[in-house]
Structure formats: C-alpha cells, structure tokens
PDB file of C-alpha atoms in Angstrom:
ATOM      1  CA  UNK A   1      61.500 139.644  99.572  1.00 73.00           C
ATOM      2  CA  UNK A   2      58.836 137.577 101.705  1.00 76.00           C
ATOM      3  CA  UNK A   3      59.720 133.902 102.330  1.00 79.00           C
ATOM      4  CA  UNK A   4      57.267 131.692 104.150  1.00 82.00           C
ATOM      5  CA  UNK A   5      60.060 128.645 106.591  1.00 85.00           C
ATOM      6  CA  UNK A   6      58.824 125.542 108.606  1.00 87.00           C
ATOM      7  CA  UNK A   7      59.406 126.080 111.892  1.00 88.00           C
ATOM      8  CA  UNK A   8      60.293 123.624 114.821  1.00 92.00           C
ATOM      9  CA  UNK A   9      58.882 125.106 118.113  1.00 92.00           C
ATOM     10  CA  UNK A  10      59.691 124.459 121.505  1.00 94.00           C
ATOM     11  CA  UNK A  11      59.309 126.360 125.078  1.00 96.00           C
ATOM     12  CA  UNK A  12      61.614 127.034 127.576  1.00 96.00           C
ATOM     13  CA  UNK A  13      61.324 128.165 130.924  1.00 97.00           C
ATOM     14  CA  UNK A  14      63.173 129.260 134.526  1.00 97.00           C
ATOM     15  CA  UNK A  15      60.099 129.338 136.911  1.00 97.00           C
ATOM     16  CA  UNK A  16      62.575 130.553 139.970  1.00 95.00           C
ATOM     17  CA  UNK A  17      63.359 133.701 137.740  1.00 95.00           C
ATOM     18  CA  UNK A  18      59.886 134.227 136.120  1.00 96.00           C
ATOM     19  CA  UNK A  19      56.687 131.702 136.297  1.00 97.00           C
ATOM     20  CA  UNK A  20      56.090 132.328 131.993  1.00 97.00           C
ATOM     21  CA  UNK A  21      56.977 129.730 129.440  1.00 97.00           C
ATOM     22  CA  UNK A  22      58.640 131.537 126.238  1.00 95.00           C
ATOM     23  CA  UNK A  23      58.291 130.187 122.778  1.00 92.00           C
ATOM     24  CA  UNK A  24      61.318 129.691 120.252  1.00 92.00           C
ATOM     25  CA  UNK A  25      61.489 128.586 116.505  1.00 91.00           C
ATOM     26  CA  UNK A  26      64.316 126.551 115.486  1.00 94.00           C
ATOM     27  CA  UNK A  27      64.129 127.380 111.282  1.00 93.00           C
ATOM     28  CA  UNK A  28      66.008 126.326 108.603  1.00 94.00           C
ATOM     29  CA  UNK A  29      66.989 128.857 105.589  1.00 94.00           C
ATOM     30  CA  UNK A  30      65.499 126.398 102.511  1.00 94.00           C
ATOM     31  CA  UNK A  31      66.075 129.406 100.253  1.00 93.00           C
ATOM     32  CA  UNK A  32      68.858 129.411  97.627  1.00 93.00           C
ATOM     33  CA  UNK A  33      70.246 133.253  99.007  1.00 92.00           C
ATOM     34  CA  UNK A  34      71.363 133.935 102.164  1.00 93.00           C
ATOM     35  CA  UNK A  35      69.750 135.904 104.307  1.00 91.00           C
ATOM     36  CA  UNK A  36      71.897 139.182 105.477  1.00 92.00           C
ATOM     37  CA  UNK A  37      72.948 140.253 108.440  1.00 94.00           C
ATOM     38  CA  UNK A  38      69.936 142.845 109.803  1.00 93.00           C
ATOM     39  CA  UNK A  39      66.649 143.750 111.228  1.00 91.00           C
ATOM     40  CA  UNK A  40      64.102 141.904 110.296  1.00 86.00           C
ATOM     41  CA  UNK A  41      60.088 141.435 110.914  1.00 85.00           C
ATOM     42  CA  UNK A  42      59.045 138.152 112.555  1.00 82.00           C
ATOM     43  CA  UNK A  43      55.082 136.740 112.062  1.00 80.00           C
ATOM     44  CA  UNK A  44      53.673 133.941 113.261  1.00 75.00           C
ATOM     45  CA  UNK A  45      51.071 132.977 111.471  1.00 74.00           C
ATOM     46  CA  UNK A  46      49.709 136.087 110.380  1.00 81.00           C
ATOM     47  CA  UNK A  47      50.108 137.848 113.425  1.00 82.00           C
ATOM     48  CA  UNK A  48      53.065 140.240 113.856  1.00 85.00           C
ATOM     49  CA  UNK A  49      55.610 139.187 116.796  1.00 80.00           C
ATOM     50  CA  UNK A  50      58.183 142.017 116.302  1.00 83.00           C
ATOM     51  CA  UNK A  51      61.310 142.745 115.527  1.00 87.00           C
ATOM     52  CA  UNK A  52      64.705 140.987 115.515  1.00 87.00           C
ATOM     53  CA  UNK A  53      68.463 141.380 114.817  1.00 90.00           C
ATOM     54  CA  UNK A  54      69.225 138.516 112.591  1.00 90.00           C
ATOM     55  CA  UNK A  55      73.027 137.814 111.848  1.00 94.00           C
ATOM     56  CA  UNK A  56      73.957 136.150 108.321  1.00 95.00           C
ATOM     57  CA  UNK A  57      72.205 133.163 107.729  1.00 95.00           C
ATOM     58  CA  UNK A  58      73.715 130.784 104.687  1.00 96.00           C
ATOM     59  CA  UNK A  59      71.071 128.450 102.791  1.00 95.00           C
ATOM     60  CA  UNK A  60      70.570 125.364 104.814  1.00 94.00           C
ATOM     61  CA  UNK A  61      71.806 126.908 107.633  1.00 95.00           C
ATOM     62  CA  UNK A  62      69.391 126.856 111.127  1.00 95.00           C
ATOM     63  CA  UNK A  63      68.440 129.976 113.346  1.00 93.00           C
ATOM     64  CA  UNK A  64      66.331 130.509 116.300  1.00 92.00           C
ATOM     65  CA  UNK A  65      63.961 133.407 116.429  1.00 89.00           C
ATOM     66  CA  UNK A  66      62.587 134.025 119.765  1.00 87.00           C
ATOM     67  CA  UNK A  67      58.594 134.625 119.559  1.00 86.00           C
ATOM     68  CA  UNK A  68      57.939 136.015 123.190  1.00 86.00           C
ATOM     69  CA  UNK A  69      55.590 134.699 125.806  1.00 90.00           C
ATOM     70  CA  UNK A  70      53.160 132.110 125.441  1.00 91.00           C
ATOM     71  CA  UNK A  71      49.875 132.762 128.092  1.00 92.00           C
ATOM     72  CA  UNK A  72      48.906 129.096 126.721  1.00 94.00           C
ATOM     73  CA  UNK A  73      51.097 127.606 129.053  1.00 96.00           C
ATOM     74  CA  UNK A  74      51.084 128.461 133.015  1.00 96.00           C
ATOM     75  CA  UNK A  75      53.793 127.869 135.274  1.00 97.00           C
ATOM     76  CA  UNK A  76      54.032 127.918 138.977  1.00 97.00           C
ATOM     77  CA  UNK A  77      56.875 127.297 141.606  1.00 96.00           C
ATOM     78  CA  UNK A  78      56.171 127.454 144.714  1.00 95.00           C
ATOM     79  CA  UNK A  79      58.186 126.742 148.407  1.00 93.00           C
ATOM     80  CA  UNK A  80      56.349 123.257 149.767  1.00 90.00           C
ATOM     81  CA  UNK A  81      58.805 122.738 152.650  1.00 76.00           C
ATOM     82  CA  UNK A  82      62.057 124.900 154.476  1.00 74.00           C
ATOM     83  CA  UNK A  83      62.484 122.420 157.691  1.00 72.00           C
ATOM     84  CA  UNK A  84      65.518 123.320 160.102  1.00 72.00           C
ATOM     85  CA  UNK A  85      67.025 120.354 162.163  1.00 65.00           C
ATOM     86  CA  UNK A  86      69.947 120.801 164.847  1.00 61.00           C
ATOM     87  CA  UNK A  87      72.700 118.572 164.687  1.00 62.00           C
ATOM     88  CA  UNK A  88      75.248 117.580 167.574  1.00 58.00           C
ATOM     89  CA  UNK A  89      75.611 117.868 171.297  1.00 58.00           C
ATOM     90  CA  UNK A  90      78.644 120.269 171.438  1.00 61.00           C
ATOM     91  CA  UNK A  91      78.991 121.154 168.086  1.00 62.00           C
ATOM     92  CA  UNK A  92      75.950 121.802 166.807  1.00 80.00           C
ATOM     93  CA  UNK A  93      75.187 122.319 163.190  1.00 83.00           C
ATOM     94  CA  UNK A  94      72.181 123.242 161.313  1.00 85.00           C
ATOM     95  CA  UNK A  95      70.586 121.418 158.682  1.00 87.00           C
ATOM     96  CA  UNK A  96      67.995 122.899 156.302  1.00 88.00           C
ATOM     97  CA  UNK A  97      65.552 121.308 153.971  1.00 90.00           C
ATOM     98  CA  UNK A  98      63.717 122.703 150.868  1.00 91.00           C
ATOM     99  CA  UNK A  99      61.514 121.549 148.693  1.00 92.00           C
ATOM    100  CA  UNK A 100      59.863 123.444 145.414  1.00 94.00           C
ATOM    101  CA  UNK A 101      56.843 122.193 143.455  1.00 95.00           C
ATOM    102  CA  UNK A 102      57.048 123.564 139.857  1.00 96.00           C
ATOM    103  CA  UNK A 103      53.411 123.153 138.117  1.00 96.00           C
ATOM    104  CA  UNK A 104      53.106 123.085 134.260  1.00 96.00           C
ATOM    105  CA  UNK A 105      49.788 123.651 132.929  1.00 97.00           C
ATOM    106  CA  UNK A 106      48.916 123.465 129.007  1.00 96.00           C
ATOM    107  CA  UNK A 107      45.854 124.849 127.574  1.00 96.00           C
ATOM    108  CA  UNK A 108      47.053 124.264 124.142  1.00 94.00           C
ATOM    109  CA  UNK A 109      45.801 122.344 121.369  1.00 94.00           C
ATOM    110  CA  UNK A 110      48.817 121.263 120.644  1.00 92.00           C
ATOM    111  CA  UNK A 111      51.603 118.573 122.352  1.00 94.00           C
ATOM    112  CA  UNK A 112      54.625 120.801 122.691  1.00 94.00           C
ATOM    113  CA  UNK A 113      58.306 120.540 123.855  1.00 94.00           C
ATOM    114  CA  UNK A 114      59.159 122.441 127.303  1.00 95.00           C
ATOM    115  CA  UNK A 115      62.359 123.038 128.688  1.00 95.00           C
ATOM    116  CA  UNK A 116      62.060 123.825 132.386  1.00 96.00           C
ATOM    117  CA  UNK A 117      65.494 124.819 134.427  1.00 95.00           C
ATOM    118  CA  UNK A 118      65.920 125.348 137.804  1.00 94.00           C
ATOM    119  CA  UNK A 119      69.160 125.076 140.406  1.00 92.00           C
ATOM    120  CA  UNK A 120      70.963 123.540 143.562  1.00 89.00           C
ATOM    121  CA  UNK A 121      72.702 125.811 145.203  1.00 88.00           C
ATOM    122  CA  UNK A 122      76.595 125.717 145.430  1.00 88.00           C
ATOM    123  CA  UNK A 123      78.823 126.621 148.032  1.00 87.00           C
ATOM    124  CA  UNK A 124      82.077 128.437 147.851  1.00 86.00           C
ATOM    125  CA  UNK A 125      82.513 127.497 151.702  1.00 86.00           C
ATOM    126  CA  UNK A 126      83.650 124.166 152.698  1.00 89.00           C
ATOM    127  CA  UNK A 127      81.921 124.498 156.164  1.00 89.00           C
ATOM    128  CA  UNK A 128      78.495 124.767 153.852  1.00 90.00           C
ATOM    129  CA  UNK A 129      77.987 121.193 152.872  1.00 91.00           C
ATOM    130  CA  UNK A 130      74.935 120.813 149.971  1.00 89.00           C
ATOM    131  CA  UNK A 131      73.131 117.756 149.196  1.00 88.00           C
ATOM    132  CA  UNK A 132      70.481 117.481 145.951  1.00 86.00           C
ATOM    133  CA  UNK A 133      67.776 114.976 147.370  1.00 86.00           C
ATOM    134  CA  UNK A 134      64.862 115.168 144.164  1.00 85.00           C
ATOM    135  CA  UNK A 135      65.317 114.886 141.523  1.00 86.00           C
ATOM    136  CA  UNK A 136      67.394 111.688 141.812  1.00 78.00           C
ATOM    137  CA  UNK A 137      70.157 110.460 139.318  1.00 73.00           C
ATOM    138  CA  UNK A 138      71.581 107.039 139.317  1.00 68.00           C
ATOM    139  CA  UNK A 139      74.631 106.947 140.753  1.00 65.00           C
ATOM    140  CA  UNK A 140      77.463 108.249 138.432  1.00 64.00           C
ATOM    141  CA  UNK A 141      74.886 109.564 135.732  1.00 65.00           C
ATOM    142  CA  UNK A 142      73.906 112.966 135.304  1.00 76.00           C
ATOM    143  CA  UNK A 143      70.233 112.365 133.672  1.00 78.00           C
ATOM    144  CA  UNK A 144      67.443 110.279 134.414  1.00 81.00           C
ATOM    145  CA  UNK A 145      64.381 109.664 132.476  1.00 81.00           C
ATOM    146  CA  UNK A 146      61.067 111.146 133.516  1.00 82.00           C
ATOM    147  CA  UNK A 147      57.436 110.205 132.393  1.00 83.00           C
ATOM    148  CA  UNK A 148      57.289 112.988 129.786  1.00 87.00           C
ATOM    149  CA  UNK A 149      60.874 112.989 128.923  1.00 87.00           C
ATOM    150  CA  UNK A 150      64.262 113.447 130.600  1.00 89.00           C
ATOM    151  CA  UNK A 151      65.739 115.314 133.453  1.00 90.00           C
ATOM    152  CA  UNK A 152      69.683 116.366 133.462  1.00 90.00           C
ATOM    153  CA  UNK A 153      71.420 117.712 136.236  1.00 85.00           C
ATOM    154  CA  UNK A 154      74.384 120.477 134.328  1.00 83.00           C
ATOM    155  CA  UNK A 155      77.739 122.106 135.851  1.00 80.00           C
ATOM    156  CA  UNK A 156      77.038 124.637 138.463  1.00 83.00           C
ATOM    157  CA  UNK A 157      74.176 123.080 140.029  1.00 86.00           C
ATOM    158  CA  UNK A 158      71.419 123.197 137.246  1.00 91.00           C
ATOM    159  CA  UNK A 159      68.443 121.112 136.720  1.00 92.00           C
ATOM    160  CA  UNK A 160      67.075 120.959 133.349  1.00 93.00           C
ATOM    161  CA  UNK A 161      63.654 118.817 132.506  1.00 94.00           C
ATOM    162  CA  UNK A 162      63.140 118.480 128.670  1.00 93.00           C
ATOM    163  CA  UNK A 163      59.430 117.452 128.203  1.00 94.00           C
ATOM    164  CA  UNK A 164      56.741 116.814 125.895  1.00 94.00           C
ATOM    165  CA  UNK A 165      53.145 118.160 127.274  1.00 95.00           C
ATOM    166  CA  UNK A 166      50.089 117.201 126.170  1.00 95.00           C
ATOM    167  CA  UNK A 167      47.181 119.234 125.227  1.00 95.00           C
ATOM    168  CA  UNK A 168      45.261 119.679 128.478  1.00 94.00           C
ATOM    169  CA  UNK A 169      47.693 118.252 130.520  1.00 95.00           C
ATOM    170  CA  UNK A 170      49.018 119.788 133.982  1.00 95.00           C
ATOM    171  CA  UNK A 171      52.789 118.194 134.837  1.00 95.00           C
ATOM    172  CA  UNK A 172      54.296 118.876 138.030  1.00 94.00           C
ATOM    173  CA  UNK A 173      58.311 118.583 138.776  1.00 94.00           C
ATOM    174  CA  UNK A 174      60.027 118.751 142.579  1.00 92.00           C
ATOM    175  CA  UNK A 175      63.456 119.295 143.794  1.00 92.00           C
ATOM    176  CA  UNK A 176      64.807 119.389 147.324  1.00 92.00           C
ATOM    177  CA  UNK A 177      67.800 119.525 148.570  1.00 91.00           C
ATOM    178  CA  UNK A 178      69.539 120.186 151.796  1.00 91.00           C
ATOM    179  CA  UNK A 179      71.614 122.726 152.739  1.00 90.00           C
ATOM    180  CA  UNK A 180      74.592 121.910 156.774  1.00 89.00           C
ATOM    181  CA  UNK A 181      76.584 124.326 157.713  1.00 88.00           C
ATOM    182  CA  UNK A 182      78.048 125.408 161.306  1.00 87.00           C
ATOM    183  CA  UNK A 183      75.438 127.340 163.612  1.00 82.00           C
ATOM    184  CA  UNK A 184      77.294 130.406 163.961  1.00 83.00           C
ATOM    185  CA  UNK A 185      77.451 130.920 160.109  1.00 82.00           C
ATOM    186  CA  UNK A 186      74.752 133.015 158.214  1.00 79.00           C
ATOM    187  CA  UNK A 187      73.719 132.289 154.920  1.00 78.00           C
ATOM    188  CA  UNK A 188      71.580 134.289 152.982  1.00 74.00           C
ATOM    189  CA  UNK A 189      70.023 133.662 149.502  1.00 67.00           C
ATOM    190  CA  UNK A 190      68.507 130.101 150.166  1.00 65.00           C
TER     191      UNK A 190
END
C-alpha cells in the first residue's frame, strides 16, 4: 500500500562535528493498520529520499524519518578568539580563552525549526578548572531565552539552541569559555 502522512519538520545540527543542517519528519501513523516492522521507501514530495529501517509503528503512534541534508540552510563555526593569560608570581597558571561564532544562514522559503548543539569542555582533572562564559544562564537555571527561541545548557557540558529561522534570515550564536590549569600540565583537544 501507498499512504500519503503530514509531516512536522525540523533541523538539527552539530556545526563542531559537521557545518550541514539535517532535516527530520516527526509523522504520525493516521492509518487504521499498523505499519510493520521493515524497509521502507521515503519521498518527500515527489522526490525519492531513500531508504529506511522502520520498526513497528501502531495507528496513532509518532516516528521520525530522517530525510538527509538540507543545502537550504548553511552553517558555519568558526574560532573568533584562543587568548592565553599567565597567572601568579610563583605559581603560575595558565588561563585560556575561546570563543566560537556559529553562523546560520536560511535560503528557504520557509520559517523552520533548527536545533543547533555544541559543547563546554569537561575535565576529569581537578587541577583543570573550566568556566562557560557565553552563552549565559541565570543563576541556578539551565536555559535562557534567546531572540529566536531558547538556549539550554544539558549534562556533560552541552549547549543546545532550539530556534525558529526565518526565510532569508542569517542568525549567529557564540560561546566562550575558559579553560586554568597548572603550567606544567598539557592539554590537548581544546
């Protein structure tokens, strides 16, 4: 059988992994059968997608399909600052600053929901000391609004910015944070 579902759409993206914004449907089975466990054929629109494994979905029961990468939408992170300061007379410490500007560009016709997540990262060394400067969250709280939306900061140092973008519209996000530790420890990975 052929069934035509509504779809909810939204994006989601991790610009520090890979600067493309994927596209998701969030679908509700309106049919009275269930649909069986399997491979099946995803369109959108009339265009063919591909292929996906589909467990067993019961009537009125939602499912995401993912729908691959969406060129519509551009993304860009890029370094903006790494500043190193020297701390102390005798024991000196070294304190790093970074800074990333992530760029969201639509070229749609369409105002869409984006999910953009980046990190803080966490140390496993006490001597490593790191503080999240942007984006801020009021004391206590773990989200904070933002012009287009909301921005949550999640267990194990994640950042996630749910947004709605305009047609046309170019949004950009920023985090910093700050990274002490002892001068005669290395750190790699920053």
């Amino acid at each position: 059988t052929t069934e035509s579902l509504k779809s909810d759409f939204s994006y989601s993206s991790v610009p520090k992994l890979a600067e493309l914004a994927y596209l998701r449907a969030s679908i509700e089975n309106t049919t009275e059968a269930p649909f069986l466990s399997g491979n099946a054929n995803v369109f959108f629109g009339s265009n063919f997608v591909g292929t996906t494994y589909l467990n067993t979905v019961i009537p009125t029961e939602k499912f995401d399909v993912s729908l691959g990468i969406d060129d519509g939408i551009r993304i860009k992170r890029q370094q903006i600052r790494d500043y190193n300061a020297e701390k102390g007379l005798f024991n000196k410490s070294v304190k790093k600053t970074f800074e990333y500007k992530i760029t969201i560009e639509s070229f749609k016709r369409t105002e869409d929901t984006i999910l953009v997540v980046d990190e803080f990262p966490q140390s496993q060394d006490e001597r490593i000391k790191v503080e999240s400067v942007l984006p801020e969250f009021p004391k206590e709280k773990w989200s904070a609004p933002h012009p287009n939306g909301i921005v949550e900061k999640t267990g194990g140092g994640l950042v996630q910015w749910r947004l709605r973008i305009k047609p046309k519209e170019k949004i950009e996000l920023r985090i910093r944070y700050t990274v002490e530790y002892p001068r005669d420890v290395r750190i790699d990975g920053l």
